Short mmCIF file of C-alpha atoms and ligand atoms in Angstrom, two decimals:
data_model
loop_
_atom_site.label_atom_id
_atom_site.label_comp_id
_atom_site.label_asym_id
_atom_site.label_seq_id
_atom_site.Cartn_x
_atom_site.Cartn_y
_atom_site.Cartn_z
CA MET A 1 -6.06 -16.24 17.68
CA SER A 2 -5.57 -14.13 14.64
CA VAL A 3 -2.94 -11.54 13.81
CA VAL A 4 -3.27 -9.08 10.98
CA HIS A 5 -0.20 -9.68 8.83
CA THR A 6 1.15 -7.23 6.36
CA PRO A 7 3.74 -8.53 3.94
CA SER A 8 7.18 -7.33 4.94
CA GLY A 9 9.02 -5.02 2.60
CA ARG A 10 6.09 -2.85 1.68
CA LYS A 11 3.63 -0.49 3.31
CA MET A 12 0.26 -1.73 4.54
CA ARG A 13 -2.36 -0.95 1.91
CA LEU A 14 -5.58 0.62 3.15
CA ALA A 15 -9.01 0.77 1.51
CA VAL A 16 -11.03 3.54 3.18
CA LEU A 17 -14.84 3.32 3.18
CA ALA A 18 -16.57 6.55 4.14
CA SER A 19 -19.99 8.16 3.74
CA GLY A 20 -19.29 11.81 4.48
CA ARG A 21 -16.88 14.59 5.23
CA GLY A 22 -13.72 12.50 5.58
CA SER A 23 -11.89 14.20 8.44
CA ASN A 24 -10.67 10.81 9.72
CA PHE A 25 -9.48 9.99 6.20
CA GLU A 26 -7.54 13.28 6.21
CA ALA A 27 -6.06 12.52 9.62
CA ILE A 28 -4.89 9.12 8.35
CA CYS A 29 -3.34 10.72 5.26
CA ARG A 30 -1.56 13.34 7.41
CA SER A 31 -0.11 10.60 9.60
CA VAL A 32 1.15 8.83 6.48
CA ASP A 33 2.66 12.08 5.13
CA GLU A 34 4.38 12.79 8.44
CA GLY A 35 5.80 9.27 8.71
CA ARG A 36 3.78 8.29 11.79
CA LEU A 37 1.86 5.62 9.90
CA GLN A 38 3.58 3.15 7.61
CA ALA A 39 0.72 2.67 5.19
CA GLU A 40 -0.76 3.93 1.96
CA VAL A 41 -4.38 4.51 1.01
CA VAL A 42 -4.97 2.65 -2.26
CA VAL A 43 -8.67 3.34 -2.74
CA VAL A 44 -11.51 5.34 -1.17
CA ILE A 45 -15.09 4.11 -1.62
CA SER A 46 -18.25 5.97 -0.68
CA ASP A 47 -21.93 5.02 -0.76
CA GLN A 48 -22.78 8.75 -1.10
CA LYS A 49 -22.28 10.40 -4.49
CA GLU A 50 -21.58 13.86 -3.09
CA ALA A 51 -19.48 12.76 -0.12
CA PRO A 52 -16.65 15.30 0.39
CA VAL A 53 -14.30 12.40 1.16
CA LEU A 54 -14.30 11.51 -2.56
CA SER A 55 -13.02 14.91 -3.68
CA LYS A 56 -10.53 14.95 -0.80
CA ALA A 57 -9.15 11.64 -2.10
CA GLY A 58 -9.14 13.00 -5.65
CA ILE A 59 -7.06 16.03 -4.62
CA ARG A 60 -4.51 13.64 -3.16
CA GLY A 61 -4.47 11.58 -6.36
CA ILE A 62 -6.03 8.57 -4.62
CA LYS A 63 -8.41 6.36 -6.61
CA ASN A 64 -11.95 7.09 -5.43
CA LEU A 65 -15.25 5.45 -6.28
CA TYR A 66 -18.92 6.01 -5.61
CA ILE A 67 -20.80 2.74 -5.19
CA ASN A 68 -24.57 3.11 -5.22
CA PRO A 69 -26.08 0.28 -3.13
CA ALA A 70 -29.36 0.74 -5.03
CA ASP A 71 -27.61 -0.50 -8.19
CA TYR A 72 -27.35 -3.98 -6.67
CA GLU A 73 -30.17 -6.49 -6.30
CA SER A 74 -29.30 -7.24 -2.67
CA ARG A 75 -27.06 -6.16 0.18
CA ASP A 76 -25.05 -9.34 -0.40
CA ALA A 77 -24.45 -8.48 -4.04
CA CYS A 78 -23.26 -5.00 -3.05
CA ASP A 79 -20.96 -6.48 -0.38
CA VAL A 80 -19.45 -8.88 -2.92
CA ALA A 81 -18.79 -6.02 -5.35
CA MET A 82 -17.18 -3.89 -2.64
CA ALA A 83 -14.96 -6.78 -1.52
CA HIS A 84 -13.94 -7.36 -5.13
CA ILE A 85 -12.90 -3.71 -5.57
CA CYS A 86 -10.86 -3.82 -2.36
CA GLN A 87 -9.15 -7.03 -3.44
CA GLU A 88 -8.40 -5.63 -6.89
CA ALA A 89 -6.79 -2.62 -5.22
CA GLY A 90 -4.61 -5.00 -3.20
CA ALA A 91 -5.94 -3.80 0.16
CA ASP A 92 -4.50 -5.43 3.29
CA LEU A 93 -6.89 -3.65 5.64
CA ILE A 94 -10.35 -2.10 5.25
CA VAL A 95 -10.75 1.12 7.22
CA LEU A 96 -14.29 2.33 7.93
CA ALA A 97 -14.14 6.06 8.55
CA GLY A 98 -17.66 7.34 8.99
CA TYR A 99 -19.12 4.58 6.80
CA MET A 100 -22.79 4.44 7.70
CA ARG A 101 -23.76 1.04 6.31
CA LEU A 102 -23.42 -2.38 7.88
CA LEU A 103 -21.12 -4.82 6.11
CA GLY A 104 -22.32 -8.41 6.03
CA LYS A 105 -20.86 -11.92 5.80
CA SER A 106 -20.27 -11.65 2.07
CA PHE A 107 -17.81 -8.84 2.66
CA LEU A 108 -16.31 -10.05 5.94
CA ARG A 109 -15.64 -13.51 4.48
CA HIS A 110 -12.84 -11.85 2.52
CA PHE A 111 -11.69 -9.40 5.19
CA ARG A 112 -12.35 -11.09 8.57
CA TRP A 113 -10.20 -9.35 11.22
CA ARG A 114 -8.93 -7.16 8.43
CA THR A 115 -11.75 -4.61 8.71
CA VAL A 116 -11.69 -1.88 11.37
CA ASN A 117 -14.06 0.90 12.35
CA ILE A 118 -14.02 4.01 14.53
CA HIS A 119 -17.08 4.79 16.60
CA PRO A 120 -17.68 8.07 18.49
CA ALA A 121 -18.49 6.54 21.90
CA LEU A 122 -17.00 4.20 24.46
CA LEU A 123 -18.45 0.92 23.21
CA PRO A 124 -20.43 -1.04 24.20
CA ALA A 125 -22.21 2.16 25.28
CA PHE A 126 -24.14 4.03 22.60
CA PRO A 127 -23.71 1.93 19.45
CA GLY A 128 -25.41 2.91 16.20
CA LEU A 129 -26.32 6.34 14.93
CA ARG A 130 -25.76 9.70 16.65
CA ALA A 131 -23.68 8.25 19.47
CA GLN A 132 -22.68 11.71 20.71
CA ARG A 133 -26.31 12.78 21.05
CA GLN A 134 -27.10 9.54 22.89
CA ALA A 135 -24.26 10.31 25.36
CA VAL A 136 -25.38 13.91 25.96
CA GLU A 137 -29.01 12.88 26.46
CA TYR A 138 -28.11 10.03 28.82
CA GLY A 139 -26.04 12.35 30.99
CA VAL A 140 -22.82 10.32 31.15
CA ARG A 141 -19.77 12.07 32.64
CA PHE A 142 -17.35 10.57 30.13
CA SER A 143 -17.56 9.44 26.55
CA GLY A 144 -14.94 9.06 23.83
CA CYS A 145 -14.15 6.94 20.82
CA THR A 146 -13.43 3.30 20.06
CA VAL A 147 -11.42 1.64 17.30
CA HIS A 148 -12.58 -1.94 16.86
CA PHE A 149 -12.56 -4.85 14.46
CA VAL A 150 -15.75 -5.21 12.47
CA ASP A 151 -17.94 -8.28 12.83
CA GLU A 152 -21.50 -8.86 11.63
CA GLY A 153 -23.03 -6.93 14.54
CA MET A 154 -23.61 -3.23 14.96
CA ASP A 155 -20.39 -1.87 16.56
CA THR A 156 -19.85 -5.16 18.40
CA GLY A 157 -16.40 -6.38 17.27
CA PRO A 158 -13.26 -6.78 19.44
CA ILE A 159 -11.94 -3.46 20.74
CA ILE A 160 -8.44 -2.34 19.74
CA LEU A 161 -8.11 1.11 21.37
CA GLN A 162 -10.32 3.60 23.19
CA ALA A 163 -9.88 7.23 24.21
CA VAL A 164 -11.90 9.02 26.88
CA VAL A 165 -13.17 12.62 26.92
CA PRO A 166 -15.20 14.39 29.63
CA VAL A 167 -18.83 15.31 28.98
CA HIS A 168 -19.80 18.69 30.45
CA PHE A 169 -23.22 19.67 31.81
CA ASP A 170 -23.84 22.21 29.05
CA ASP A 171 -22.44 20.14 26.19
CA THR A 172 -24.51 19.86 23.04
CA GLU A 173 -24.24 17.13 20.44
CA ASP A 174 -22.01 19.50 18.44
CA THR A 175 -19.59 20.44 21.21
CA LEU A 176 -19.16 16.82 22.27
CA THR A 177 -18.74 15.72 18.65
CA GLU A 178 -15.91 18.23 18.22
CA ARG A 179 -14.14 17.10 21.41
CA ILE A 180 -14.42 13.43 20.46
CA LEU A 181 -13.33 14.08 16.86
CA ARG A 182 -10.00 15.54 18.04
CA GLU A 183 -9.37 12.24 19.83
CA GLU A 184 -10.51 10.21 16.82
CA HIS A 185 -7.91 11.91 14.64
CA ARG A 186 -5.17 10.92 17.09
CA LEU A 187 -6.46 7.42 17.92
CA TYR A 188 -7.25 5.99 14.49
CA PRO A 189 -3.78 6.46 12.94
CA GLN A 190 -2.26 5.12 16.16
CA ALA A 191 -4.37 1.94 15.97
CA LEU A 192 -3.54 1.50 12.28
CA GLN A 193 0.17 1.82 13.00
CA LEU A 194 -0.10 -0.90 15.68
CA ILE A 195 -1.69 -3.16 13.06
CA ALA A 196 0.88 -2.18 10.41
CA THR A 197 3.69 -3.23 12.72
CA GLY A 198 2.11 -6.61 13.49
CA ARG A 199 1.40 -5.84 17.14
CA VAL A 200 -2.33 -6.54 17.17
CA GLU A 201 -3.91 -9.94 17.64
CA VAL A 202 -7.49 -11.03 18.22
CA VAL A 203 -7.91 -13.53 21.05
CA GLY A 204 -11.57 -14.53 21.26
CA ARG A 205 -13.48 -11.33 21.97
CA LYS A 206 -10.38 -9.50 23.15
CA VAL A 207 -7.49 -7.83 21.41
CA ARG A 208 -3.92 -8.16 22.64
CA ILE A 209 -1.48 -5.37 21.83
CA ARG A 210 2.03 -6.75 21.87
CA LYS A 211 4.64 -4.55 23.51
CA GLN A 212 7.55 -5.68 21.40
CA LEU A 213 7.81 -5.31 17.67
CA GLU A 214 7.61 -8.73 16.06
CA THR A 215 10.22 -9.88 13.59
CA ALA A 216 9.13 -11.77 10.50
CA ASP A 217 10.60 -15.00 11.99
CA THR A 218 8.55 -14.98 15.17
CA ARG A 219 5.14 -14.00 13.81
C1 LIG B 1 -16.82 10.16 12.95
O1 LIG B 1 -17.18 10.84 14.13
C2 LIG B 1 -16.95 8.66 13.15
O2 LIG B 1 -16.59 8.25 14.44
C3 LIG B 1 -18.41 8.47 12.93
O3 LIG B 1 -18.71 9.29 11.83
C4 LIG B 1 -17.86 10.43 11.84
C5 LIG B 1 -17.21 10.57 10.49
O4 LIG B 1 -16.53 11.78 10.42
N1 LIG B 1 -18.74 7.11 12.66
C6 LIG B 1 -19.84 6.52 13.09
O5 LIG B 1 -20.69 7.10 13.73
C7 LIG B 1 -19.97 5.06 12.72
N2 LIG B 1 -20.98 4.43 13.51
P1 LIG B 1 -15.50 12.05 9.24
O6 LIG B 1 -16.24 11.76 7.94
O7 LIG B 1 -15.16 13.50 9.36
O8 LIG B 1 -14.32 11.15 9.42
#
């Protein structure tokens, strides 16, 4: 059993890893601004030089870095460098928000059960790329999004929260993406706040969400 602890007396520090537009990053920042999420984003890292998420972080005065995986001799070496940056920034939790690369053992060794991801489908259905298109093509009646801990697999870690949306007969990848994204923006900050308040624990492959707020003495 493993609980994500955040030191009492200060906000949970988030490192956000993202490859693209950064709408989940923005939703997280809005939740922080509005007091719904007791956290602060200390660094944003992208594997894409032109990723809009980097300029969005810059506008907010948040440290932002482009890490080019091709600059490293191996995936492991890149993972080690990323972990080092997150540690230097004092991150308690790593938040993947549209980060399109797998993180391996060399990263997770430092942030096991302290790395979370959001995926635009109801896992374990439709892991991997273009999950919304997979759902439309399969003809499912419902899809949604999943916030889960990251392990070495592809979208396989213990599930924290899920939200369901209907899939309509004439949906396209774009219309379903938009419907799911609205849920993502609500669900991700909510999951992060549960973690920030010490209510989330990993029990084997499952996640327990505690009903009561824990005090420092009983954790
Ligand atoms: C989101 O829909 C997220 O669920 C998805 O990428 C999008 C990023 O959007 N992530 C994955 O597909 C990971 N497998 P954003 O950059 O606007 O937050």
